[in-house]
PDB file of C-alpha atoms and ligand atoms in Angstrom:
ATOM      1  CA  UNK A  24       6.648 -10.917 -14.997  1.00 97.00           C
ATOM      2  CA  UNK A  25       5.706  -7.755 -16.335  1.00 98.00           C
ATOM      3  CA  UNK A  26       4.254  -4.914 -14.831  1.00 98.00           C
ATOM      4  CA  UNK A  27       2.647  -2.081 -16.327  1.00 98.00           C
ATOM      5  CA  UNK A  28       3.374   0.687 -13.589  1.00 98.00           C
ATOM      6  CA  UNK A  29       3.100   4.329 -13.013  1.00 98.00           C
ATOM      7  CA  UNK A  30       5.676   6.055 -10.762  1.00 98.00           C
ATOM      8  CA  UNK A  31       3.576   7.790  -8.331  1.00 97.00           C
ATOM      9  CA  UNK A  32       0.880   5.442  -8.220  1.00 98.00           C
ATOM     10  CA  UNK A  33       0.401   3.339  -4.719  1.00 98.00           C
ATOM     11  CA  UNK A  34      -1.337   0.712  -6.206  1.00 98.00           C
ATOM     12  CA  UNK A  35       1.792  -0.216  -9.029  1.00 98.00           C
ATOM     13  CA  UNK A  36       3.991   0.405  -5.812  1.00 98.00           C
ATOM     14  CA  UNK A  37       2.545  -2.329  -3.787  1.00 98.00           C
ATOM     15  CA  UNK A  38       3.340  -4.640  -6.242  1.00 99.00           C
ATOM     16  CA  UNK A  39       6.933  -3.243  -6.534  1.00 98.00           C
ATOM     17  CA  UNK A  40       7.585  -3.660  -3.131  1.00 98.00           C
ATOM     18  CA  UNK A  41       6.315  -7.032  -2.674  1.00 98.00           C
ATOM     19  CA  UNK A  42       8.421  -7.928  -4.893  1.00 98.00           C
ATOM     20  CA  UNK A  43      11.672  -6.149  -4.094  1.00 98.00           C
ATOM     21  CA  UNK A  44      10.467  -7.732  -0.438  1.00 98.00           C
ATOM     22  CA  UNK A  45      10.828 -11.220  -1.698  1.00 98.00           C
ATOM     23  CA  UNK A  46      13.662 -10.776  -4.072  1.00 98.00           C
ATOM     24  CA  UNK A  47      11.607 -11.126  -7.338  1.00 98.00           C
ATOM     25  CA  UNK A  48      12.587  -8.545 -10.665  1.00 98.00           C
ATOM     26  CA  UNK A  49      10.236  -7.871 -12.222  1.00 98.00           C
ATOM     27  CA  UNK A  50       9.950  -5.840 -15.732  1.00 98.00           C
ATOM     28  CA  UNK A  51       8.681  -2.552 -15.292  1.00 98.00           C
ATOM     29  CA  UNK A  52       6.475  -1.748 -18.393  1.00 98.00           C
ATOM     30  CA  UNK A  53       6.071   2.388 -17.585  1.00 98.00           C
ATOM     31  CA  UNK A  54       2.527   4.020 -18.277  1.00 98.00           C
ATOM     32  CA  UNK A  55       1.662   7.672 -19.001  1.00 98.00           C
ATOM     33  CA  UNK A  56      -0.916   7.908 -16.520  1.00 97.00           C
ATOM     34  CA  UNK A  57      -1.134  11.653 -16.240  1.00 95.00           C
ATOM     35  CA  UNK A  58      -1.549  13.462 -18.446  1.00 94.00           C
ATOM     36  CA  UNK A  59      -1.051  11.085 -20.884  1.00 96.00           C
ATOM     37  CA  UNK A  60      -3.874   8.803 -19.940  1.00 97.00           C
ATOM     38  CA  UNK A  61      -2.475   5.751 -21.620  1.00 98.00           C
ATOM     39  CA  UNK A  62      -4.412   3.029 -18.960  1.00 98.00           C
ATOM     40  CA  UNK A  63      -7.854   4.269 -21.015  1.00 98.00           C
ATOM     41  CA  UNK A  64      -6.025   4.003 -24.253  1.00 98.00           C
ATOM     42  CA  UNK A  65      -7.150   0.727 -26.866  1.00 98.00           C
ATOM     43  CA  UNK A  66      -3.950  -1.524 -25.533  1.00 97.00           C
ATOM     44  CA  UNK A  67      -4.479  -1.030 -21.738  1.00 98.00           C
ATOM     45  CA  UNK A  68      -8.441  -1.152 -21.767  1.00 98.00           C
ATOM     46  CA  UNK A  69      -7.958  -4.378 -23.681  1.00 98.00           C
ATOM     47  CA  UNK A  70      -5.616  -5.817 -21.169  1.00 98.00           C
ATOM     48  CA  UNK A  71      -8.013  -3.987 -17.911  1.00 98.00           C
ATOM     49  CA  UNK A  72     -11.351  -2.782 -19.543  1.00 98.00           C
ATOM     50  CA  UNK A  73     -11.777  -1.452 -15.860  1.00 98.00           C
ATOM     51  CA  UNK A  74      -8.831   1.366 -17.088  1.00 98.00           C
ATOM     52  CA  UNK A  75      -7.052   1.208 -14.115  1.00 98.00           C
ATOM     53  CA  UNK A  76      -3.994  -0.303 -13.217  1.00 98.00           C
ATOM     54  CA  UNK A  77      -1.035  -1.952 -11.925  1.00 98.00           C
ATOM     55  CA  UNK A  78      -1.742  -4.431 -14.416  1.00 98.00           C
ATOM     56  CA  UNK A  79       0.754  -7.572 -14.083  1.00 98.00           C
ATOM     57  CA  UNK A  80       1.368 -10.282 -16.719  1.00 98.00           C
ATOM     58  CA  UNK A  81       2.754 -13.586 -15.991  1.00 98.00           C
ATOM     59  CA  UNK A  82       2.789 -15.503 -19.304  1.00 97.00           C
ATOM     60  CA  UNK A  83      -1.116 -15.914 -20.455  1.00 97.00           C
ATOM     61  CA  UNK A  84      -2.354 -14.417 -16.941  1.00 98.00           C
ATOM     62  CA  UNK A  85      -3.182 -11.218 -16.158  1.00 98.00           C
ATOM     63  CA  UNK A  86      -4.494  -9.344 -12.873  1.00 98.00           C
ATOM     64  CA  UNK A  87      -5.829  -6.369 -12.796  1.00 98.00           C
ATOM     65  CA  UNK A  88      -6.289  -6.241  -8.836  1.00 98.00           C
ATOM     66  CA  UNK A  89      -3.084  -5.321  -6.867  1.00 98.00           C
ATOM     67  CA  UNK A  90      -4.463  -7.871  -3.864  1.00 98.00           C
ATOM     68  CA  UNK A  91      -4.729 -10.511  -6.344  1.00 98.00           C
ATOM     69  CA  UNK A  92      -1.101  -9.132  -7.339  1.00 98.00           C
ATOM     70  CA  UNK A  93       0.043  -9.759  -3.906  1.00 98.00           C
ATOM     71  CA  UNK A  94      -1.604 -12.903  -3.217  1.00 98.00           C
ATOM     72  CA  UNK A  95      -0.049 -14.102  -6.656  1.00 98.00           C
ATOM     73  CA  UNK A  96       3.715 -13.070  -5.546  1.00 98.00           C
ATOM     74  CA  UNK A  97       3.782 -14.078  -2.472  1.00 98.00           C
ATOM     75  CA  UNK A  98       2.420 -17.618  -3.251  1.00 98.00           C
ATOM     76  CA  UNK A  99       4.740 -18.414  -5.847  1.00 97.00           C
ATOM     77  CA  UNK A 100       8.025 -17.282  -4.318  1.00 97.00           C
ATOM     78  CA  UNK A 101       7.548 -16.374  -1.008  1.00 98.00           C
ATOM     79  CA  UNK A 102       4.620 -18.459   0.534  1.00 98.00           C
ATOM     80  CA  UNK A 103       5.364 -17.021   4.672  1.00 97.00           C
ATOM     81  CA  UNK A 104       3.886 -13.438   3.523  1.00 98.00           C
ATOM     82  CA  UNK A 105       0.201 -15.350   2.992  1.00 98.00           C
ATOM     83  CA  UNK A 106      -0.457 -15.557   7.049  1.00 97.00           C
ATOM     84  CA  UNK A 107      -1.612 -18.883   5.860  1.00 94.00           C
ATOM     85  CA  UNK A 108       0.206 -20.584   9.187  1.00 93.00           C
ATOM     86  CA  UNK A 109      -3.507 -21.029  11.302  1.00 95.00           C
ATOM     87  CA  UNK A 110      -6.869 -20.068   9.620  1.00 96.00           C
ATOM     88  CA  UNK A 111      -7.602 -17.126  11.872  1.00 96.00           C
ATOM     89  CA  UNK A 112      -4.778 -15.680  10.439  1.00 96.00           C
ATOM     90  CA  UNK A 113      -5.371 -15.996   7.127  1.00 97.00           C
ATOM     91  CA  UNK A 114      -8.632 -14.680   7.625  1.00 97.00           C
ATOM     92  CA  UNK A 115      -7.489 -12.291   8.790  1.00 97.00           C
ATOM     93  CA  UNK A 116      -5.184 -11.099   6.343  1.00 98.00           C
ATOM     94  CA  UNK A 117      -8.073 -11.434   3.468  1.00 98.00           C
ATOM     95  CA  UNK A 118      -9.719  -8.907   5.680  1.00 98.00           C
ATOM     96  CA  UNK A 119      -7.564  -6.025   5.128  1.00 98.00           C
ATOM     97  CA  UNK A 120      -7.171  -6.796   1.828  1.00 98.00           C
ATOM     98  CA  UNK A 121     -10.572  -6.428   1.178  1.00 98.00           C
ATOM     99  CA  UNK A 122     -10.153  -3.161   3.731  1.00 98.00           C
ATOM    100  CA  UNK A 123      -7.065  -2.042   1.773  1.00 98.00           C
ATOM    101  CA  UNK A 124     -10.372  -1.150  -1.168  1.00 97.00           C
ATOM    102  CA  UNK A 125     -12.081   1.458   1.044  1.00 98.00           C
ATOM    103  CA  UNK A 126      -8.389   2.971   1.766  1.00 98.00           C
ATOM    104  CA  UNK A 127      -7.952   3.253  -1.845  1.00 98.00           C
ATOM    105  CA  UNK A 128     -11.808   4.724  -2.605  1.00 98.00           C
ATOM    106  CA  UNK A 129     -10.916   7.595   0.220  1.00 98.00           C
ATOM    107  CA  UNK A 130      -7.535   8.233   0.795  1.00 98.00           C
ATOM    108  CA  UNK A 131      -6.471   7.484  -2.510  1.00 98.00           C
ATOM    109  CA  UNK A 132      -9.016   9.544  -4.340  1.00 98.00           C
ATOM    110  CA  UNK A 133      -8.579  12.224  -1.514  1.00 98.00           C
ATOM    111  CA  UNK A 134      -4.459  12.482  -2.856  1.00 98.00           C
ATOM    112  CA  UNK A 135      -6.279  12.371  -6.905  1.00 97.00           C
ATOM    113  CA  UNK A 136      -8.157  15.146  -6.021  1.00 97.00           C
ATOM    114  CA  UNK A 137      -5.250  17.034  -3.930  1.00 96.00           C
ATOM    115  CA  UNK A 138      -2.633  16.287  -6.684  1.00 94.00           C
ATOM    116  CA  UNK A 139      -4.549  16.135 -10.304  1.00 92.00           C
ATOM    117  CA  UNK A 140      -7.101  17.966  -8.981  1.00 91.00           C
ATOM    118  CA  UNK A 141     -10.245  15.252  -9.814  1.00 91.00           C
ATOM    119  CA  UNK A 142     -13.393  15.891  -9.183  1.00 90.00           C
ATOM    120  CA  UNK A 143     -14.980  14.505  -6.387  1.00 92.00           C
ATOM    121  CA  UNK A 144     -16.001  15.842  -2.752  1.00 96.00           C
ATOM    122  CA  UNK A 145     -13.300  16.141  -0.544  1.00 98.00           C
ATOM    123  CA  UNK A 146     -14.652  16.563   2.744  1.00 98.00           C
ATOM    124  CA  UNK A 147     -16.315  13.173   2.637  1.00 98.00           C
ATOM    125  CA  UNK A 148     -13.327  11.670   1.000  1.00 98.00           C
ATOM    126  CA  UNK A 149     -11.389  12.910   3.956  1.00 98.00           C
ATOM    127  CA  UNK A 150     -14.203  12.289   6.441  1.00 98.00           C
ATOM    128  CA  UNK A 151     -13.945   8.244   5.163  1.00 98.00           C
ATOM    129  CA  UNK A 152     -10.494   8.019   4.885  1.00 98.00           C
ATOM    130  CA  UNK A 153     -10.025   9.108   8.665  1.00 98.00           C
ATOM    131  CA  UNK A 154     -13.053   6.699   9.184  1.00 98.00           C
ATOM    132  CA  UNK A 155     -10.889   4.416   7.388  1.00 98.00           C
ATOM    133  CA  UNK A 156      -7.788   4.889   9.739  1.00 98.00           C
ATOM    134  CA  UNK A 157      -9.365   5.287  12.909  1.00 98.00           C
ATOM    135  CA  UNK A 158     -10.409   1.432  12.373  1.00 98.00           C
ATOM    136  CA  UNK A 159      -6.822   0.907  11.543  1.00 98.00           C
ATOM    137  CA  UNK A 160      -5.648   2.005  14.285  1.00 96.00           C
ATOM    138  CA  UNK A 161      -8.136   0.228  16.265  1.00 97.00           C
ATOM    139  CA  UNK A 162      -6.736  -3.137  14.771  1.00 98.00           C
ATOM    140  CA  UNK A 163      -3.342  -2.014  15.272  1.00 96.00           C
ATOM    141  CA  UNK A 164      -4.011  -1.357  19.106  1.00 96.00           C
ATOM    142  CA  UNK A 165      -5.451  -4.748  18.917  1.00 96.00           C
ATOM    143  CA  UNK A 166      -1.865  -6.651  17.452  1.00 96.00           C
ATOM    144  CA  UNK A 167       0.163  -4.715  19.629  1.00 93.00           C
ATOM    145  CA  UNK A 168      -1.356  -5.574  23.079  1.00 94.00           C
ATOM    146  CA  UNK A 169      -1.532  -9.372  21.661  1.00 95.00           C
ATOM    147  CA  UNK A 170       2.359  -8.596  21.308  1.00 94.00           C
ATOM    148  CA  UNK A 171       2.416  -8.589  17.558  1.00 95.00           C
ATOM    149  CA  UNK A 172       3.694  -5.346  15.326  1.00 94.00           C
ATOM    150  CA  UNK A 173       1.840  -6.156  12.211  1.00 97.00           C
ATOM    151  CA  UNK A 174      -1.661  -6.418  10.875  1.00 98.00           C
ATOM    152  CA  UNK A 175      -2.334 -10.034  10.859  1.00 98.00           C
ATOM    153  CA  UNK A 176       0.743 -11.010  12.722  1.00 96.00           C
ATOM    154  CA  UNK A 177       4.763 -10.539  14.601  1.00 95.00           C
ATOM    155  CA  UNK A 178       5.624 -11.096  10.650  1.00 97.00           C
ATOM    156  CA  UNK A 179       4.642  -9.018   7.830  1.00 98.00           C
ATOM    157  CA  UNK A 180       2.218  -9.897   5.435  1.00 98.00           C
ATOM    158  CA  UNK A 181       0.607  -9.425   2.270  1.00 98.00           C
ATOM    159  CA  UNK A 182      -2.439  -7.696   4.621  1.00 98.00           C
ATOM    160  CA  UNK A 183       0.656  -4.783   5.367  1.00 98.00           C
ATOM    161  CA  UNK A 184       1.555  -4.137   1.630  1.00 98.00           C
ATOM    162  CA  UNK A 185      -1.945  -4.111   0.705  1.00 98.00           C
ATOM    163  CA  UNK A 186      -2.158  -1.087   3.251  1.00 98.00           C
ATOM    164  CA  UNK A 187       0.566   0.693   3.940  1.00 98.00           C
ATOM    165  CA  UNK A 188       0.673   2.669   0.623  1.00 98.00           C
ATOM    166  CA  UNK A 189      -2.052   4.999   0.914  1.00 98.00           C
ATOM    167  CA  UNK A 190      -2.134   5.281   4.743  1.00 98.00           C
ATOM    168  CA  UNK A 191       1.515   6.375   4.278  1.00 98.00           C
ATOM    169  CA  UNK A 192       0.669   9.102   1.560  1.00 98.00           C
ATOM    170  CA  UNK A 193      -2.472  10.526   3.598  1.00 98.00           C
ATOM    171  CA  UNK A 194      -1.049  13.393   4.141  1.00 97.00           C
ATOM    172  CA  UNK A 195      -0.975  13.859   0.243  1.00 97.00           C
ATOM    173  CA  UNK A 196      -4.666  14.340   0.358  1.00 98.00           C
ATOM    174  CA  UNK A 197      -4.944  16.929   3.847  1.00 98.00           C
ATOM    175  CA  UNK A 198      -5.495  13.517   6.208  1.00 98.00           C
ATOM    176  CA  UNK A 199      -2.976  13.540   8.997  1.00 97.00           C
ATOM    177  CA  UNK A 200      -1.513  10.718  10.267  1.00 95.00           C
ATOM    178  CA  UNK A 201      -0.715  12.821  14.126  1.00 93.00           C
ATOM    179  CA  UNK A 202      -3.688  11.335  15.766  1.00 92.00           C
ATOM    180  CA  UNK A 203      -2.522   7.483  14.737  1.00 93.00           C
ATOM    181  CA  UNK A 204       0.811   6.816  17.235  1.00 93.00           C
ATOM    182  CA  UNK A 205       0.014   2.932  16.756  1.00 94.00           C
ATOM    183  CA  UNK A 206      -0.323   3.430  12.545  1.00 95.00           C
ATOM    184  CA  UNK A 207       2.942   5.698  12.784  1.00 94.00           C
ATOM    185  CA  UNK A 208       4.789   3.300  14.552  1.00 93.00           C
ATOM    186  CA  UNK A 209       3.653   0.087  11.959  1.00 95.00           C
ATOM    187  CA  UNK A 210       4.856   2.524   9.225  1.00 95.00           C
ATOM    188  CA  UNK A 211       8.060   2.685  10.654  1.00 92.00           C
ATOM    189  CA  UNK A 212       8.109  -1.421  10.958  1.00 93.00           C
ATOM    190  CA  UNK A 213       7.239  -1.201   7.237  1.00 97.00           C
ATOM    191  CA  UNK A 214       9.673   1.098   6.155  1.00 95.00           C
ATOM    192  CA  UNK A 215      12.716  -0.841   7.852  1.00 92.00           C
ATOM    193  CA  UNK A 216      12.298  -4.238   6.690  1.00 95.00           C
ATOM    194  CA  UNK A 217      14.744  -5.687   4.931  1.00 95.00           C
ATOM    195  CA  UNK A 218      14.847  -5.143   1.051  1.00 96.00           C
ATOM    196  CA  UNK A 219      12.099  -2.032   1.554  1.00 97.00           C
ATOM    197  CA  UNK A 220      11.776   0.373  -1.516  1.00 97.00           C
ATOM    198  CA  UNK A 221      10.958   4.002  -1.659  1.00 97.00           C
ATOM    199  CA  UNK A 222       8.195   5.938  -3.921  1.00 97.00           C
ATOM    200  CA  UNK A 223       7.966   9.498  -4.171  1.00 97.00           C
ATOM    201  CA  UNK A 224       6.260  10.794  -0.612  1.00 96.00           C
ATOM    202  CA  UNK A 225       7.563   7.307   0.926  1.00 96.00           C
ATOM    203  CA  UNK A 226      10.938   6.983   2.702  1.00 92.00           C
ATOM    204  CA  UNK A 227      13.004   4.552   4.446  1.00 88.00           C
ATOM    205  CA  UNK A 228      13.681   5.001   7.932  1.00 79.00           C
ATOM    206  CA  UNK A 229      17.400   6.474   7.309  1.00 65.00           C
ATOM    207  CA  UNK A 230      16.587   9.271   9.020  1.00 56.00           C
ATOM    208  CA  UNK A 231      15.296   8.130  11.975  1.00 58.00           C
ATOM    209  CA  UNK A 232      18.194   5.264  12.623  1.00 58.00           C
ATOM    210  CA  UNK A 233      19.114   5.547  15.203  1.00 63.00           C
ATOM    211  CA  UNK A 234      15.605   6.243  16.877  1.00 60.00           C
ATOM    212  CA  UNK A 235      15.429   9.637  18.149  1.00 52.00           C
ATOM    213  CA  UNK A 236      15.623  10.459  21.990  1.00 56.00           C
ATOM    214  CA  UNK A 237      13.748  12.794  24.104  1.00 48.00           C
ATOM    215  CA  UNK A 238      16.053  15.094  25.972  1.00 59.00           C
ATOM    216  CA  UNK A 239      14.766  15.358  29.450  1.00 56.00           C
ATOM    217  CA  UNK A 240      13.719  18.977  29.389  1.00 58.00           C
ATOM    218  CA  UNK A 241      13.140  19.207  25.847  1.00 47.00           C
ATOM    219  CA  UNK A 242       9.295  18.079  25.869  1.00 44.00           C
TER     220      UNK A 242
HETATM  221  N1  LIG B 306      -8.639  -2.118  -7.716  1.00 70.10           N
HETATM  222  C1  LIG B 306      -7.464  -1.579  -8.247  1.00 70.10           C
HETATM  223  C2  LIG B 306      -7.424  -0.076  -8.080  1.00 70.10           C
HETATM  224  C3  LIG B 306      -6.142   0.502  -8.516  1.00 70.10           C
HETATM  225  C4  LIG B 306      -6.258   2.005  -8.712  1.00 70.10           C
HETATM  226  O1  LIG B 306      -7.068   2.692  -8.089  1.00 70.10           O
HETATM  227  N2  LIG B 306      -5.439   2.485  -9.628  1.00 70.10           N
HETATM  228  C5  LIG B 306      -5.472   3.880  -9.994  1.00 70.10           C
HETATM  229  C6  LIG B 306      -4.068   4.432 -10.053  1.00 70.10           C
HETATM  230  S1  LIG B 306      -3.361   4.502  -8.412  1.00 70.10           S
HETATM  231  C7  LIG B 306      -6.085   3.972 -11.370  1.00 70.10           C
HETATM  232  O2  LIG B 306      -5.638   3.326 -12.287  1.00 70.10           O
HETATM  233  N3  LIG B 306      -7.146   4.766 -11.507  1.00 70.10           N
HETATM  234  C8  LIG B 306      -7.753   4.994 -12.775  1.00 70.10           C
HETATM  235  C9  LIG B 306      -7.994   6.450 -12.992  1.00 70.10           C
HETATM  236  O3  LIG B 306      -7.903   7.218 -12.023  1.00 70.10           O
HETATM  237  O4  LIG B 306      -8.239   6.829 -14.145  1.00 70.10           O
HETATM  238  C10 LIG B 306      -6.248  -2.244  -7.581  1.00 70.10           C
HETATM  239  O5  LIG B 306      -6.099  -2.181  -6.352  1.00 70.10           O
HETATM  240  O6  LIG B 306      -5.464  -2.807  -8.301  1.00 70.10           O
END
């Protein structure tokens, strides 16, 4: 399976880490995204004449949406990340996929703006990317008093991967993730699963392993 990928993107790296979740290689085809802009060059635009990508290539398919991506992986190799087990579930998890967009249209272009310096107003970007979280953290509120530490479930799912990128790399584009305790605390679920990879901006939990301890006094 071949994946066209660019390093500090967080839609190629939800595709990388689904599949370094679920034990599948895949080969990494890199793109000059910036400044090279090779995803609006001939080759690209004829694979994605949307001129974006991850783009991933399984023999004569290709996908062009990371959810699709996901959905792909997981049902081939790894069918348990689908939430497919009732159909609430899997509702829900096509839910945040389709949420995971609108983190990508404000976060995401929030960070473009921040980092490559895109045009684009950032005070709404920001405005709908906290928007964006508060409702995260509203569902996340939700899954913990049911008892459950991810989106759609106890288990991860595709629904996590599909979000956890650019929640994780708000901060990249001036959103803060202090007023979130329940997001903080699913990112740290994310970020010690078994098989977890970094990104630039996106560590594992090494640091914080043990978790830390409050010092009576110290608060
Ligand atoms: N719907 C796409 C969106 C992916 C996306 O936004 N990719 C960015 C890179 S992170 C991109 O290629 N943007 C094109 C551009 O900015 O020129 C998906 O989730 O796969």
């Amino acid at each position: 399976m071949k994946l066209y990928d660019y390093v500090l993107s967080p839609s190629c790296y939800k595709v990388r880490l689904m599949a370094a979740l679920i034990g599948v290689t895949l080969d990494i085809r890199p793109v000059d995204f910036h400044p090279g802009r090779e995803h609006r060059g001939p080759e690209l635009m004829a694979l994605n004449p949307a001129g974006s990508i991850p783009i991933l290539e399984d023999g004569d398919l290709v996908l062009t949406e990371s959810s699709a991506m996901l959905v792909y992986l997981a049902a081939k190799t790894a069918p348990q990340w689908l939430g497919n087990d009732t159909v609430g579930r899997a509702a829900r998890v096509q839910q945040w996929l389709s949420f995971s967009h609108r983190l990508t249209a404000s976060l995401g272009a929030a960070r473009l703006h921040e980092m490559l310096l895109r045009p684009g107003n950032i005070a709404d970007l920001r405005e709908q990317g906290i928007a964006a979280l508060r409702e995260l953290e509203a569902g996340l509120v939700e899954q913990h008093i049911r008892g459950q530490r991810f989106l759609a479930s106890d288990r991860p799912t595709i629904a996590d991967i599909a979000c956890f990128p650019y929640v994780a790399l708000a901060p990249d584009g001036g959103v803060s993730l202090d007023p979130s305790p329940a997001i903080r605390l699913w990112s740290r679920a994310v970020r010690s699963l078994e098989g977890f990879i970094e990104m630039p901006g996106i560590h594992r939990l090494h640091e914080l392993t043990p978790a830390p301890v409050l010092e009576v006094g110290e608060a």
